PDB file of C-alpha atoms and ligand atoms in Angstrom:
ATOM      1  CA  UNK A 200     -32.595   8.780   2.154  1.00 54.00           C
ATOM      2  CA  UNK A 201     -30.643   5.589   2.076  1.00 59.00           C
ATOM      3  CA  UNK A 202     -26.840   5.930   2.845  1.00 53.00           C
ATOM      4  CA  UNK A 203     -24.596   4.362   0.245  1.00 58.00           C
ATOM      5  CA  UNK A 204     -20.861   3.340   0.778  1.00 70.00           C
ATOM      6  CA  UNK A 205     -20.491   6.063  -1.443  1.00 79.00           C
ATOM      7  CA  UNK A 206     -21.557   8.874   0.469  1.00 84.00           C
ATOM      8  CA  UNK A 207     -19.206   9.475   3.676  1.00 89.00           C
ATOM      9  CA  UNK A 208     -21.169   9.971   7.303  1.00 94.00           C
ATOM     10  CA  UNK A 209     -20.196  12.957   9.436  1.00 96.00           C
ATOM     11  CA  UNK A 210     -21.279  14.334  12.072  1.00 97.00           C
ATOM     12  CA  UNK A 211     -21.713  18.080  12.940  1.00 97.00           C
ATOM     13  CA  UNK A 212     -19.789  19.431  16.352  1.00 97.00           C
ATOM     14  CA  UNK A 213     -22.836  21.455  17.732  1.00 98.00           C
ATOM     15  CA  UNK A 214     -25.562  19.004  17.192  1.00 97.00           C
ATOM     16  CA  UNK A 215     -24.022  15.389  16.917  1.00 97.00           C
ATOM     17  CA  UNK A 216     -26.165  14.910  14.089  1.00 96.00           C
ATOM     18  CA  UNK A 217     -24.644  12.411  11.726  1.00 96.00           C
ATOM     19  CA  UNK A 218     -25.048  13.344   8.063  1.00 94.00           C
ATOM     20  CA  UNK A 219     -23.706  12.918   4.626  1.00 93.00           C
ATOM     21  CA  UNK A 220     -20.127  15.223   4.266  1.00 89.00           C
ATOM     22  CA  UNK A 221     -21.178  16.973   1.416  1.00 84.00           C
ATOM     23  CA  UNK A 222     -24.671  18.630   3.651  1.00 88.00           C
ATOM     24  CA  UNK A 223     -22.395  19.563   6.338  1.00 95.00           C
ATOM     25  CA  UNK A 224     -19.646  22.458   6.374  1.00 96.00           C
ATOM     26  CA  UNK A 225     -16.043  21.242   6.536  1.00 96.00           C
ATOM     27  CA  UNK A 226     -13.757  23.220   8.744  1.00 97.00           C
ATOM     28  CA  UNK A 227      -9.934  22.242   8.965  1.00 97.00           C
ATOM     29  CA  UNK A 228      -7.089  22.685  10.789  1.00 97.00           C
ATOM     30  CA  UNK A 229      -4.309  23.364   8.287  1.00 95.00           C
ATOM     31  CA  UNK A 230      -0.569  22.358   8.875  1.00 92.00           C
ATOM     32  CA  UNK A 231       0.482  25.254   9.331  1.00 92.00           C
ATOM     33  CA  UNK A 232      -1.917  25.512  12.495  1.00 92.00           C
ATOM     34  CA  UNK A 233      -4.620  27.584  11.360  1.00 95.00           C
ATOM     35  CA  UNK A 234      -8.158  27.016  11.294  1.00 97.00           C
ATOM     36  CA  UNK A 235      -9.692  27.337   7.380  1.00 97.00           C
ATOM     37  CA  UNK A 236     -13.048  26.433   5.699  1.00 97.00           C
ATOM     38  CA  UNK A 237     -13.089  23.734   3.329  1.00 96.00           C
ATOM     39  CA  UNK A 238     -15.530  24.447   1.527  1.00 90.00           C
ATOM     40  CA  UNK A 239     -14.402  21.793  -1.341  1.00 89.00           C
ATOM     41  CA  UNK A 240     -14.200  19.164   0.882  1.00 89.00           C
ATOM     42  CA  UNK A 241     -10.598  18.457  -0.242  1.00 90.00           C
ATOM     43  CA  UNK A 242      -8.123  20.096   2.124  1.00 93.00           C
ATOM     44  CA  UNK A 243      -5.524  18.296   3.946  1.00 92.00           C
ATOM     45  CA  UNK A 244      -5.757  18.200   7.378  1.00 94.00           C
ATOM     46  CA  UNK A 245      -8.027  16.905  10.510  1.00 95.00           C
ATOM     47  CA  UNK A 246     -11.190  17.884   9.468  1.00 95.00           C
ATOM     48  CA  UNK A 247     -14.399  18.709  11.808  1.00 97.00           C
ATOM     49  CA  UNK A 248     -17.976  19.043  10.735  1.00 97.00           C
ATOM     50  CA  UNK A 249     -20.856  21.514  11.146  1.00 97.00           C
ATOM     51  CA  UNK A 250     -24.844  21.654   9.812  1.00 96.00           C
ATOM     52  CA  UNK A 251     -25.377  24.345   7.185  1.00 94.00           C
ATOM     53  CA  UNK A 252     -27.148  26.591   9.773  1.00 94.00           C
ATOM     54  CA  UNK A 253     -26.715  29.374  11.922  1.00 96.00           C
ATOM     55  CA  UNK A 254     -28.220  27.378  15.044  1.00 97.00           C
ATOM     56  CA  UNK A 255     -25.462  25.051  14.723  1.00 97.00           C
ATOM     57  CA  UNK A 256     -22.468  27.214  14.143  1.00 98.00           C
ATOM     58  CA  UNK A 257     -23.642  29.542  17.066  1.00 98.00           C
ATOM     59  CA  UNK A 258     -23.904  26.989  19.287  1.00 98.00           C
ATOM     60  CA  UNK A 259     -20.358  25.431  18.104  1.00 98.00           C
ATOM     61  CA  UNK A 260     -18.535  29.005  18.602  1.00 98.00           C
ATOM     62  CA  UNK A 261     -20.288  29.717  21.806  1.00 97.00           C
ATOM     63  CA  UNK A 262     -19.307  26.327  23.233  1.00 97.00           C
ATOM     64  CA  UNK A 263     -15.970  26.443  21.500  1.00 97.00           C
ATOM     65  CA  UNK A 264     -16.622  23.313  19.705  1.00 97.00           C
ATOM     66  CA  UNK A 265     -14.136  23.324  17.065  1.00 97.00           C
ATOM     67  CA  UNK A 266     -11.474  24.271  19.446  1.00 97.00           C
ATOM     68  CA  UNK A 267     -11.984  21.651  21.032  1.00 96.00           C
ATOM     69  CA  UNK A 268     -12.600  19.023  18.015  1.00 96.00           C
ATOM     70  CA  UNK A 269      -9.405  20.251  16.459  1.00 97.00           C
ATOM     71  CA  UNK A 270      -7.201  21.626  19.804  1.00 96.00           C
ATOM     72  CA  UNK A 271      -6.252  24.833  18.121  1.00 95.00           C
ATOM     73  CA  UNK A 272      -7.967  28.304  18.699  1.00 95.00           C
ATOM     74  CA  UNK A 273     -10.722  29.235  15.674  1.00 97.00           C
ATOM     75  CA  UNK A 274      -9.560  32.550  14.410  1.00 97.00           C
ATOM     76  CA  UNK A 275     -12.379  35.317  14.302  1.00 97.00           C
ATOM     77  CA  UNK A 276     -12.094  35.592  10.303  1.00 97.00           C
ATOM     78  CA  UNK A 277     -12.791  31.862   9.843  1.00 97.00           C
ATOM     79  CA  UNK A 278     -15.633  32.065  11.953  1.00 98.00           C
ATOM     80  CA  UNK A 279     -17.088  34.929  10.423  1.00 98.00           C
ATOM     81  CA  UNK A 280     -16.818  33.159   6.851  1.00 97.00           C
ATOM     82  CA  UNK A 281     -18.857  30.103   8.643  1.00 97.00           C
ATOM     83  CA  UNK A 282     -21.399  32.376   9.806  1.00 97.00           C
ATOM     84  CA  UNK A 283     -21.745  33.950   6.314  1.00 97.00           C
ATOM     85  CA  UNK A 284     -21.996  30.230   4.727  1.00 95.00           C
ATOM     86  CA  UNK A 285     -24.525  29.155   7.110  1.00 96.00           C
ATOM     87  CA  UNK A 286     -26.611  32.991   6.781  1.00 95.00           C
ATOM     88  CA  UNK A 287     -26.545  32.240   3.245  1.00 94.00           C
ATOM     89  CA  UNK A 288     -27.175  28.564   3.501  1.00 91.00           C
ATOM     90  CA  UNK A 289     -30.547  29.356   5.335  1.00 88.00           C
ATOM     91  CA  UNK A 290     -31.391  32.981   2.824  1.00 90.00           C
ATOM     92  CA  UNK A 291     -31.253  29.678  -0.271  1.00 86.00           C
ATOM     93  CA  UNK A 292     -33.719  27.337   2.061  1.00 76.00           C
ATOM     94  CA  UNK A 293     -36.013  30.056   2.477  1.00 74.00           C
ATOM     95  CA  UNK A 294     -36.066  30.905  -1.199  1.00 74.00           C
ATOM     96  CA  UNK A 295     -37.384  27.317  -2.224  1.00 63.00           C
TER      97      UNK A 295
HETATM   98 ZN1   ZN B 119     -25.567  20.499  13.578  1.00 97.07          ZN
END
């Protein structure tokens, strides 16, 4: 799939694997200090990336990725919600 200028390159905190923004999960940290899902894309705020798969977010909470990406703790509630994204990410792959 070629790239166009168009489509912005990220790349995911667990794996390193660079891929267009809109595949991967957006997670940022807000100005008020928190840690939130982005799930638009559109939020404000430094921004870090992960896959759409439970092998991937695992590996980032395990090895505290995202605190580290974004230097401010990952509270439990927004990684449960990336867990349920990604769990339901791979249920929709399976499907097809
Ligand atoms: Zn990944």
């Amino acid at each position: 799939m070629p790239a166009s200028k168009h489509t912005p390159i990220r790349t995911c905190v667990a794996c390193r694997t660079a891929a267009p923004k809109r595949g991967l999960m957006r997670v940022v940290r807000t100005p008020e200090g928190t840690v939130v899902v982005d799930p638009m894309g559109k939020m404000a705020g430094r921004g870090a990336y992960l896959c759409r798969n439970l092998s991937c977010v695992q590996a980032a909470l395990k090895g505290k990725k995202l605190e580290r990406s974004l230097k401010v703790a990952l509270p439990a509630e927004t990684a449960q919600v990336l867990l349920q994204m990604a769990a339901q990410a791979e249920k929709e792959v399976t499907r097809s």
